[in-house]
mmCIF file of C-alpha atoms and ligand atoms in Angstrom:
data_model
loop_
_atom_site.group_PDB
_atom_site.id
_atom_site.type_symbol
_atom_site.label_atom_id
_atom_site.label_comp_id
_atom_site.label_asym_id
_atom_site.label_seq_id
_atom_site.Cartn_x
_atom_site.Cartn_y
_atom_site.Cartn_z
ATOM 1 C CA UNK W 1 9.276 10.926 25.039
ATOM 2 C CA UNK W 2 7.951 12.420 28.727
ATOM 3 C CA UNK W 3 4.333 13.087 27.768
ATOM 4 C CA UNK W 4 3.787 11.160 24.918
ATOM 5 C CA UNK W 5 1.687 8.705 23.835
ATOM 6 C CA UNK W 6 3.215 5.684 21.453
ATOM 7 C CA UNK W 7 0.764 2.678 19.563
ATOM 8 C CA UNK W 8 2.740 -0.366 19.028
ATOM 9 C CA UNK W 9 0.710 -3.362 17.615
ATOM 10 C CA UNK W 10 2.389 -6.534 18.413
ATOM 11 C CA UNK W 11 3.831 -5.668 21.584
ATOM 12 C CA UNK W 12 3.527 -8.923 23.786
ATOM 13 C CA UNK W 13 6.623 -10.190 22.034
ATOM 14 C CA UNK W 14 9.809 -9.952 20.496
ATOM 15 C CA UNK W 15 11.065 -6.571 18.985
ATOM 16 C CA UNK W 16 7.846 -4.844 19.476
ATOM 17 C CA UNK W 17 7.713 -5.596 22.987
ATOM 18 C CA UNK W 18 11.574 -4.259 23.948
ATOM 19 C CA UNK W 19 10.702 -1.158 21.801
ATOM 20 C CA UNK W 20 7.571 -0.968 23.799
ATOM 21 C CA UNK W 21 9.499 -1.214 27.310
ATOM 22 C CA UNK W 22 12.380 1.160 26.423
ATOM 23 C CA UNK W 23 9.865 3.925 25.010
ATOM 24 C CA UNK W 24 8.124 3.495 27.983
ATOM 25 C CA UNK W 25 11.739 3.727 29.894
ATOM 26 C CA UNK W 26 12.586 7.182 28.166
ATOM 27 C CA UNK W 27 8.715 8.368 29.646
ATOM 28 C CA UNK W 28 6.424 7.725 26.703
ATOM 29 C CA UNK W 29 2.780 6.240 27.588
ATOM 30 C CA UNK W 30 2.275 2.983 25.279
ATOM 31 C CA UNK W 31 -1.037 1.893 23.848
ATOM 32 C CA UNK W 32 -0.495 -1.472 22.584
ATOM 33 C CA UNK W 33 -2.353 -3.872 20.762
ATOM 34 C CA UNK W 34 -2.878 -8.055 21.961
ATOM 35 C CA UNK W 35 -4.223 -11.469 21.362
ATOM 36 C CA UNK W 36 -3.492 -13.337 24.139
ATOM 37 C CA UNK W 37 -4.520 -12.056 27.243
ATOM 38 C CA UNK W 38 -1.541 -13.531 29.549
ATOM 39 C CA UNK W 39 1.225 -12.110 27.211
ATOM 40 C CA UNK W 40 -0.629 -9.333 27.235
ATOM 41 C CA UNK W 41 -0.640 -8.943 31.331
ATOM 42 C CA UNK W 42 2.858 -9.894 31.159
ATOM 43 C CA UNK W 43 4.137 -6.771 28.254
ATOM 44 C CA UNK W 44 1.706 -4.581 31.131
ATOM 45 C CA UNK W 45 4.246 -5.398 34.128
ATOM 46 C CA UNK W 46 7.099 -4.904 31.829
ATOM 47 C CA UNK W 47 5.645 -1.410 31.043
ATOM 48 C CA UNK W 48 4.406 -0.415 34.364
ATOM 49 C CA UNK W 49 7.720 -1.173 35.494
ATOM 50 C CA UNK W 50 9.603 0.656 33.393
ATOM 51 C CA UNK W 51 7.255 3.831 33.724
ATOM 52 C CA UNK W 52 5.189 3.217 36.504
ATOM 53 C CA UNK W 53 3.803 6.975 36.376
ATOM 54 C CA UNK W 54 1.900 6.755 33.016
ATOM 55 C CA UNK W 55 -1.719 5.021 32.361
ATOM 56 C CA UNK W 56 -0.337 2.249 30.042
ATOM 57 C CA UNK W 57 -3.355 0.897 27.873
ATOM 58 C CA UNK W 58 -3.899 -2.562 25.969
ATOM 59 C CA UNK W 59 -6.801 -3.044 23.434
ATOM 60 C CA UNK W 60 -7.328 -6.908 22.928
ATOM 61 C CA UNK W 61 -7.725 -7.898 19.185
ATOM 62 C CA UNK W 62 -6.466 -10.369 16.183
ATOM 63 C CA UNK W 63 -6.113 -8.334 13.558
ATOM 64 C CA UNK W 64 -6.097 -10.759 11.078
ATOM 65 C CA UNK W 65 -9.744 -9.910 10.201
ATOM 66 C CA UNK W 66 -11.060 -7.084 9.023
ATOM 67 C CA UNK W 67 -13.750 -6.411 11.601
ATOM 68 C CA UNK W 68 -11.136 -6.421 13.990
ATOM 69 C CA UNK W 69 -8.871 -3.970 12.683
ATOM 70 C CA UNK W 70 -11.407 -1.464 12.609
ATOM 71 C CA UNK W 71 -12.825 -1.689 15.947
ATOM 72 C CA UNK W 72 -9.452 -1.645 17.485
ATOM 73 C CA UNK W 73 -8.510 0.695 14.851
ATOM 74 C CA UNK W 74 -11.478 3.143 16.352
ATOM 75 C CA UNK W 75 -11.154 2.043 19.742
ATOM 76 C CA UNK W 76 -7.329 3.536 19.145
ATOM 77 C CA UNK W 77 -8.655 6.709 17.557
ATOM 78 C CA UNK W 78 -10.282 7.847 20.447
ATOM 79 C CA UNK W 79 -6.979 8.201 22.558
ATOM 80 C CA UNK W 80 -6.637 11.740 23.311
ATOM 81 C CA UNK W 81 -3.522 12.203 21.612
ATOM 82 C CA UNK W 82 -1.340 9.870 19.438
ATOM 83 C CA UNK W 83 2.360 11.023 18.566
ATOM 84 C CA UNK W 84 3.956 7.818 17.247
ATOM 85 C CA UNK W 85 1.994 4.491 15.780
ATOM 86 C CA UNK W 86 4.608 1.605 15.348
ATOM 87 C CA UNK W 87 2.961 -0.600 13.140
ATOM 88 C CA UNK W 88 4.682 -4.350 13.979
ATOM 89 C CA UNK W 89 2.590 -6.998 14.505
ATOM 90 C CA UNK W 90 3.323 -9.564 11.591
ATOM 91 C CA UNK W 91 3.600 -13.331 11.151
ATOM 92 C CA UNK W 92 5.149 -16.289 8.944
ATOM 93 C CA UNK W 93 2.304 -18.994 7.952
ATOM 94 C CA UNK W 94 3.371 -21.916 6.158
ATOM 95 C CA UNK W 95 0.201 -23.342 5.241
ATOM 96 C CA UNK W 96 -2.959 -21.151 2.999
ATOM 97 C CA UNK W 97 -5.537 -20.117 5.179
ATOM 98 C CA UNK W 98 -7.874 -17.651 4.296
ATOM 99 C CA UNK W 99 -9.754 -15.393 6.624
ATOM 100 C CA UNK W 100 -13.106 -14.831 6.863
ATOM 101 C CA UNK W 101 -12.864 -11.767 4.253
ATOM 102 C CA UNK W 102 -11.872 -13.842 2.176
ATOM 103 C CA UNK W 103 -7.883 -12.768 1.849
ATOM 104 C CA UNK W 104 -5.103 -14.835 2.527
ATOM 105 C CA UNK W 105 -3.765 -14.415 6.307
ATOM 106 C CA UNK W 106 -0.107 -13.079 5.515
ATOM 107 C CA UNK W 107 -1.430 -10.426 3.194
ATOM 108 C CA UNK W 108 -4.446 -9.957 5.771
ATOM 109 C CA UNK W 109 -2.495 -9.384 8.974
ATOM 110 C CA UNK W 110 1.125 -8.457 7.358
ATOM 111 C CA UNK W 111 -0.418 -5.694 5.569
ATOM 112 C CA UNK W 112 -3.942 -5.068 5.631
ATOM 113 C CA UNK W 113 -3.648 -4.628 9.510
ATOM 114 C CA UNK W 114 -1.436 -1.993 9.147
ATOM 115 C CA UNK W 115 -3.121 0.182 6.417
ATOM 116 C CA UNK W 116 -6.673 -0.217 7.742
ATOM 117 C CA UNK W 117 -4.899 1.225 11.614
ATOM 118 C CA UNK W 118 -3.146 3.790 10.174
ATOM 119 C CA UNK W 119 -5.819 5.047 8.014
ATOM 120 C CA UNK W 120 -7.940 4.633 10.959
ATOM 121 C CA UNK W 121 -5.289 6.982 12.990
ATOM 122 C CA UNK W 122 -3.908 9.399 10.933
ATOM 123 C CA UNK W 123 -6.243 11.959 11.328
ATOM 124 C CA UNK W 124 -5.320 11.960 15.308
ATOM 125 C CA UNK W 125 -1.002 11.990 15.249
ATOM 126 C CA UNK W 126 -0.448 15.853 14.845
ATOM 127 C CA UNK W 127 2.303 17.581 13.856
ATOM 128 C CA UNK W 128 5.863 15.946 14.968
ATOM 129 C CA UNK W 129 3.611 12.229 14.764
ATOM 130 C CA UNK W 130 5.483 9.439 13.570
ATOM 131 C CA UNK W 131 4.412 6.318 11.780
ATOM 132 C CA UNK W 132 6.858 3.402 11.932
ATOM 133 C CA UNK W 133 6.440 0.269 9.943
ATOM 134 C CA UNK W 134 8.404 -2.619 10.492
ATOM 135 C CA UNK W 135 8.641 -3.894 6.882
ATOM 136 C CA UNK W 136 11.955 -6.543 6.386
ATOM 137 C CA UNK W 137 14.733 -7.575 4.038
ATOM 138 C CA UNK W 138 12.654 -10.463 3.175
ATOM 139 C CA UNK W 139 11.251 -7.934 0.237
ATOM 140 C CA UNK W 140 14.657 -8.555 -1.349
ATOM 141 C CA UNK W 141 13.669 -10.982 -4.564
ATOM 142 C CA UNK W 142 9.926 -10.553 -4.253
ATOM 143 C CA UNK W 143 7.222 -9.257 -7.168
ATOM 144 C CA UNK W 144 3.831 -8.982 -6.273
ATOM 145 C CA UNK W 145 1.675 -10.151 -9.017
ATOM 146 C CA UNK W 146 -1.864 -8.065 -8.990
ATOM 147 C CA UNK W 147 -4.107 -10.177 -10.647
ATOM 148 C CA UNK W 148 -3.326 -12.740 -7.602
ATOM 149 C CA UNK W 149 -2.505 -10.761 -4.368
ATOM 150 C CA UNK W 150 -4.349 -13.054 -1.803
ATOM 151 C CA UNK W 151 -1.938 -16.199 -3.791
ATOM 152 C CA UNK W 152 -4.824 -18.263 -5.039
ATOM 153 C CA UNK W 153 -2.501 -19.654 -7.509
ATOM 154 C CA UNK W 154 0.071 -20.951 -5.735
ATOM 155 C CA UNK W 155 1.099 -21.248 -2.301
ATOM 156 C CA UNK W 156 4.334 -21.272 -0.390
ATOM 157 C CA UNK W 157 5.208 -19.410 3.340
ATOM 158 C CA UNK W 158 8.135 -17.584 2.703
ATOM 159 C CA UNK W 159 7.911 -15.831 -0.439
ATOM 160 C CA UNK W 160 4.320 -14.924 0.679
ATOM 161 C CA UNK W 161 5.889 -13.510 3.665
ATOM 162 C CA UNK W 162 8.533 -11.725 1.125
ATOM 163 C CA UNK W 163 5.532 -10.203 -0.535
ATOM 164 C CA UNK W 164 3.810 -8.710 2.135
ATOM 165 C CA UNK W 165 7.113 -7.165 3.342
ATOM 166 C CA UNK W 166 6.955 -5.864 0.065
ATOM 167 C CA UNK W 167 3.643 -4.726 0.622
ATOM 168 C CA UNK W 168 5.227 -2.989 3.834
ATOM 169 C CA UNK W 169 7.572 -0.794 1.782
ATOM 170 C CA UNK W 170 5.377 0.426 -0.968
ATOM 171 C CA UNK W 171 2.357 1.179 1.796
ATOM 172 C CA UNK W 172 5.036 3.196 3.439
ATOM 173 C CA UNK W 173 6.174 5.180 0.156
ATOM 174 C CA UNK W 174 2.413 6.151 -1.065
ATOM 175 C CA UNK W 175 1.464 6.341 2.553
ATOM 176 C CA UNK W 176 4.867 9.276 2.675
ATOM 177 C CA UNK W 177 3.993 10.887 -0.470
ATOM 178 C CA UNK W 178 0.286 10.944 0.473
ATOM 179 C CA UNK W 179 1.092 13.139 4.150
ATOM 180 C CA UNK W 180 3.881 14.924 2.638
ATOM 181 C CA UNK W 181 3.867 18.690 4.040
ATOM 182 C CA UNK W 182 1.486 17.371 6.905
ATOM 183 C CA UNK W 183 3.839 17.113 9.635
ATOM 184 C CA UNK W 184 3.505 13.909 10.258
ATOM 185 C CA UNK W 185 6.416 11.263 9.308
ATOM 186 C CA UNK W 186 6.277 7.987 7.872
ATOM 187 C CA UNK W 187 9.218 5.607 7.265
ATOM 188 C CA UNK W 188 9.754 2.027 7.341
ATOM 189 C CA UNK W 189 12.697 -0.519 8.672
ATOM 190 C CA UNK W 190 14.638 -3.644 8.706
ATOM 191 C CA UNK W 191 15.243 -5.229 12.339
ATOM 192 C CA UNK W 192 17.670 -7.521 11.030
ATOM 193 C CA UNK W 193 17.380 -11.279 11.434
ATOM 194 C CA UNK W 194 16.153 -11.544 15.226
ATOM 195 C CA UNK W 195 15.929 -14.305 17.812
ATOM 196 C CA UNK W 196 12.018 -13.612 18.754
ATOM 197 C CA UNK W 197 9.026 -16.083 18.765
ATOM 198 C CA UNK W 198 8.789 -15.601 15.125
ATOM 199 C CA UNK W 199 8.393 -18.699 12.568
ATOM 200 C CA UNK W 200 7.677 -20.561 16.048
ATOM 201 C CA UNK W 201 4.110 -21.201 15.362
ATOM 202 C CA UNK W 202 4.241 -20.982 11.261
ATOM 203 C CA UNK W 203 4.831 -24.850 11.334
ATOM 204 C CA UNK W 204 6.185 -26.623 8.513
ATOM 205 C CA UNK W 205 9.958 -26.443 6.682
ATOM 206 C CA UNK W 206 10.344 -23.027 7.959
ATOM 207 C CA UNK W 207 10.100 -23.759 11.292
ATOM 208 C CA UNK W 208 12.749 -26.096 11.238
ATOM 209 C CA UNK W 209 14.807 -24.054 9.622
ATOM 210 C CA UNK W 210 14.050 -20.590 11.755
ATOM 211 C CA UNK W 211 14.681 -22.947 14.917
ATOM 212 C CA UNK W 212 18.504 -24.281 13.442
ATOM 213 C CA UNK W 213 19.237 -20.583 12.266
ATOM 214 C CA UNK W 214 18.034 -18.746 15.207
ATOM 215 C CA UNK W 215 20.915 -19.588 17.563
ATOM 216 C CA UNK W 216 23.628 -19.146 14.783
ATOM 217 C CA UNK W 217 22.937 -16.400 12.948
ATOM 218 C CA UNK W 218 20.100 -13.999 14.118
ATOM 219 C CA UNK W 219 20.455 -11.175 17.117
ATOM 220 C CA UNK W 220 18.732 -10.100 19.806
ATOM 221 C CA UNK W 221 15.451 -8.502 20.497
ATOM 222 C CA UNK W 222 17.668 -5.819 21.944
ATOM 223 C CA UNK W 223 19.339 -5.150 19.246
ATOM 224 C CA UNK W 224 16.576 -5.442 16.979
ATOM 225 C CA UNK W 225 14.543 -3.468 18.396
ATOM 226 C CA UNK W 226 16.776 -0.193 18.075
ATOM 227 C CA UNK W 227 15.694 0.987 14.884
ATOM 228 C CA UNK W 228 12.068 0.820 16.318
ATOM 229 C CA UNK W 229 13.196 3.165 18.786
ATOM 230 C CA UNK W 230 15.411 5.277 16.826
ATOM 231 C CA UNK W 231 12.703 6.059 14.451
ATOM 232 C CA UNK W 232 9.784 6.060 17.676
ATOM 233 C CA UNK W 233 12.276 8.773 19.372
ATOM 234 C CA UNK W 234 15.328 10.249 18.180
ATOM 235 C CA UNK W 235 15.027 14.093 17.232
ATOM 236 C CA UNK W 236 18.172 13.255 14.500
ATOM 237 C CA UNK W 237 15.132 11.274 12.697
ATOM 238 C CA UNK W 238 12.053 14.269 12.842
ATOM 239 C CA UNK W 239 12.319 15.261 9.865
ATOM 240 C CA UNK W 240 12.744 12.407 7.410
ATOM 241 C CA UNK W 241 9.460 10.151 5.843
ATOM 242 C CA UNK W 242 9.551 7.970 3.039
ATOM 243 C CA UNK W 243 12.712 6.250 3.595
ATOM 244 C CA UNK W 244 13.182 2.678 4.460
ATOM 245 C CA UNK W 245 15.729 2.574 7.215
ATOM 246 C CA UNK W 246 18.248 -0.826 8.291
ATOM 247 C CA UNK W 247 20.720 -0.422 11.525
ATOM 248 C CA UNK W 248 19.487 3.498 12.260
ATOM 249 C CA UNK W 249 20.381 4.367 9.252
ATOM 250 C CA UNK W 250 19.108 4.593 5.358
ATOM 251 C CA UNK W 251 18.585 1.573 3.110
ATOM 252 C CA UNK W 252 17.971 1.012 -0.257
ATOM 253 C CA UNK W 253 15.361 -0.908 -0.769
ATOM 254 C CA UNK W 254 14.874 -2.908 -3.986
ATOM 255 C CA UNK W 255 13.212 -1.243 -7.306
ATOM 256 C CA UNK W 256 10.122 -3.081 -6.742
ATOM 257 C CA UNK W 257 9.972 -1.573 -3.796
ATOM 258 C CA UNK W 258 10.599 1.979 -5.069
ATOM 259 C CA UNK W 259 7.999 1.807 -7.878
ATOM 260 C CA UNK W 260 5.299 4.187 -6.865
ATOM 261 C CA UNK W 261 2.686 3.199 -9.787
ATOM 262 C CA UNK W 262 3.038 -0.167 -7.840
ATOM 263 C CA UNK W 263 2.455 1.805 -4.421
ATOM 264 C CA UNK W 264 -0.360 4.148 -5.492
ATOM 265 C CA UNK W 265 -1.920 0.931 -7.003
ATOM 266 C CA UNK W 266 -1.537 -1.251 -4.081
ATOM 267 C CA UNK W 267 -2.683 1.824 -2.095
ATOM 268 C CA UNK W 268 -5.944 1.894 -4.144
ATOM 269 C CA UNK W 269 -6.919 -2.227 -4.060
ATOM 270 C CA UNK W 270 -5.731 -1.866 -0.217
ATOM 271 C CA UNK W 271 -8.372 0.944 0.604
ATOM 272 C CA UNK W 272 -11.339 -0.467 -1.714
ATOM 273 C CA UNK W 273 -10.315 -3.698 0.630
ATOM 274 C CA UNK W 274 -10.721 -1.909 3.361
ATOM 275 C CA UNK W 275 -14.049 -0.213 2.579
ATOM 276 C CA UNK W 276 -13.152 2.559 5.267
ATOM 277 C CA UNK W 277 -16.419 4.766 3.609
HETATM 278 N N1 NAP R 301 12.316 -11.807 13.718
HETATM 279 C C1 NAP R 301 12.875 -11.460 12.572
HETATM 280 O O1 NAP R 301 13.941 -11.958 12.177
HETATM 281 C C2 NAP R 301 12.215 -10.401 11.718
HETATM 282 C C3 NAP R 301 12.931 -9.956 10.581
HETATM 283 C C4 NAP R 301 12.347 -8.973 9.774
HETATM 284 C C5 NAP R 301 11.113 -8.458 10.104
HETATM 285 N N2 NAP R 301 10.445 -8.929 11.196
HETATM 286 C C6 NAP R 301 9.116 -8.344 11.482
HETATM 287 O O2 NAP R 301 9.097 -7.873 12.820
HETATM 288 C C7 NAP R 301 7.732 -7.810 13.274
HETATM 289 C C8 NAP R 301 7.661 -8.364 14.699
HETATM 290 O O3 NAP R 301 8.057 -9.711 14.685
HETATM 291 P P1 NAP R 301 8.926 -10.419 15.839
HETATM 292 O O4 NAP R 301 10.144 -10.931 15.199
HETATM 293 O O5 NAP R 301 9.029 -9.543 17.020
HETATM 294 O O6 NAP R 301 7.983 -11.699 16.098
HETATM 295 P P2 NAP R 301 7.148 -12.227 17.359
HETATM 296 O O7 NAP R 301 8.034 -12.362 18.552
HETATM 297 O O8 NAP R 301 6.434 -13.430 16.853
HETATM 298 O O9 NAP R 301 6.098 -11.037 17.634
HETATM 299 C C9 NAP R 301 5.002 -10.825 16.760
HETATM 300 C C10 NAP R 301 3.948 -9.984 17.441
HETATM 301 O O10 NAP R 301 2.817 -9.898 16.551
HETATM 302 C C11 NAP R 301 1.643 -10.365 17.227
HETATM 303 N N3 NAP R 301 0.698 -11.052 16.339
HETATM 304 C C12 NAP R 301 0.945 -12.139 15.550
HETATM 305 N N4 NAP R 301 -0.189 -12.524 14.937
HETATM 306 C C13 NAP R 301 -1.168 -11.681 15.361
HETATM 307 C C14 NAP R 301 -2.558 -11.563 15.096
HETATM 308 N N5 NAP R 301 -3.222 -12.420 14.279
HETATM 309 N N6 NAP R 301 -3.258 -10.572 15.692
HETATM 310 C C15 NAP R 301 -2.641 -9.709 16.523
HETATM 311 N N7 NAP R 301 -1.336 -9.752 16.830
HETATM 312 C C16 NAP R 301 -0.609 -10.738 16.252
HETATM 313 C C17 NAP R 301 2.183 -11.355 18.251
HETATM 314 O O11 NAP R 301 1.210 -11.585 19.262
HETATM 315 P P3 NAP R 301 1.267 -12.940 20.180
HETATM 316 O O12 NAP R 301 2.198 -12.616 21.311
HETATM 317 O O13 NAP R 301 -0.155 -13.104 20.595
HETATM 318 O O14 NAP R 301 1.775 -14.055 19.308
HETATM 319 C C18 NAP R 301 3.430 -10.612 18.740
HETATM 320 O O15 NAP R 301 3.078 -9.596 19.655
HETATM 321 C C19 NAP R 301 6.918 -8.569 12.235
HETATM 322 O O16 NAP R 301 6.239 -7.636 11.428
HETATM 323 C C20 NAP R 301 7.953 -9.318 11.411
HETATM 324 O O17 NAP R 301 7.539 -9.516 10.075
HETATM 325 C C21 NAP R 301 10.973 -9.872 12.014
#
């Protein structure tokens, strides 16, 4: 990775900061996205310890709205070069909120962040660029119903969270078929169940539950992180897109998530979201 430059949004915490850090270990220069400005100073020492010879950068933002994501998003574009965007950043909310767009926050910052960014960037990763999107298993049992994507009708965390996973999968598969022949790679993975700050803040049942199940059944950041990396780095991944990866290796996803009218039409309500002109 000597050389290279890697975006990770989401990287002052659990699996996107350890793949942040060991990127940065193997030589790659990382870019990374933050809300908090103390985490943030805190994933920069990690970094500049880990590769003290390259001009780490952080760009400050909440991408939950939409004015956000495409200032950072530009602010990004302007790196000189880009070879890997690791799009991560993601939360559990057990309570409706809506942001000031209008959408509902999962959908907003789950997915939204991630397609407005890498539209935003795609132009700039080159040939051998890799997009990585941490999707999850959490898609397994969810159906996204169109006619009420920002779930006006009824609201509860998780299987919004499921649905935006969802979302995470089928961006990935139009966003595959769209760059096919370009160069460029896109694929998308399942960290496993990991012991990171996640569900911490998302209040409610869930929290509870995330705290109990944590300790007993969920692994590190370590090891969740690896697929990050594997995808961010390894040469034995180059020349694969489209393909939803678990553990380094292909998964199958479920057939809602490998229904491409779904994708292309998600892709399409995404983008006339988005209003990127
Ligand atoms: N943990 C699991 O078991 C698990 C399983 C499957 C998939 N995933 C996925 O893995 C990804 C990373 O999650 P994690 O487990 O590492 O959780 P985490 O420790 O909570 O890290 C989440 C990261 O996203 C950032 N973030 C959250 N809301 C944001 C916002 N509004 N604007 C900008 N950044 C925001 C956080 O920033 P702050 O530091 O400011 O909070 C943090 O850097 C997520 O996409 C999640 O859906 C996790």
């Amino acid at each position: 990775m000597q050389g290279k430059t890697v975006i990770i949004t989401g990287a002052t915490s659990g699996i996107g900061e350890v793949a942040a850090v060991h990127l940065a270990e193997q030589g790659a220069r990382i870019v990374f996205t933050a809300r908090d400005k103390a985490r943030a100073d805190d994933t920069m020492a990690k970094l500049h310890k880990a590769n003290p010879a390259a001009d780490h950068a952080v760009h400050m933002a909440d991408l939950s709205t939409l004015a956000e994501m495409k200032r950072v998003g530009g602010e990004l574009a302007r790196e000189p070069r880009i070879d890997v965007l690791v799009n991560n950043a993601g939360a559990l909310f057990n309570k409706r909120q809506e942001t000031v767009d209008g959408l509902e926050m999962t959908f907003a910052l789950n997915h939204m962040a991630y397609f407005v960014i890498t539209n935003l960037l795609l132009g700039k990763l080159k040939a051998g660029g890799r997009i990585v999107t941490v999707a999850s298993n959490a898609h397994r049992g969810a159906r996204l119903d169109f006619d009420d994507l920002q779930s006006r009708r009824s609201y509860v965390g998780f299987p919004v969270y499921s649905r935006s996973k969802l979302c995470n999968i089928l961006f990935n598969r139009e966003l595959a078929r769209r760059i096919a022949g370009s160069g460029v790679t896109a694929n998308a993975l399942h960290p496993g169940f990991v012991a990171t700050r996640f569900g911490d803040n998302s209040g409610g049942l869930m929290r509870t539950v995330l705290k109990v199940a944590k300790p007993i059944g969920a692994i590190s950041p370590e090891e969740g992180a690896q697929t990050i990396i594997y995808l961010a780095s390894s040469p034995q991944a180059a020349d694969v897109s489209g393909v939803y990866f678990y553990e380094c290796k292909p998964a199958t996803p479920t057939a809602e998530a490998r229904n491409d009218e779904d994708a292309k039409r998600l892709w399409e309500i995404s983008a006339q979201i988005a209003d990127l002109g």
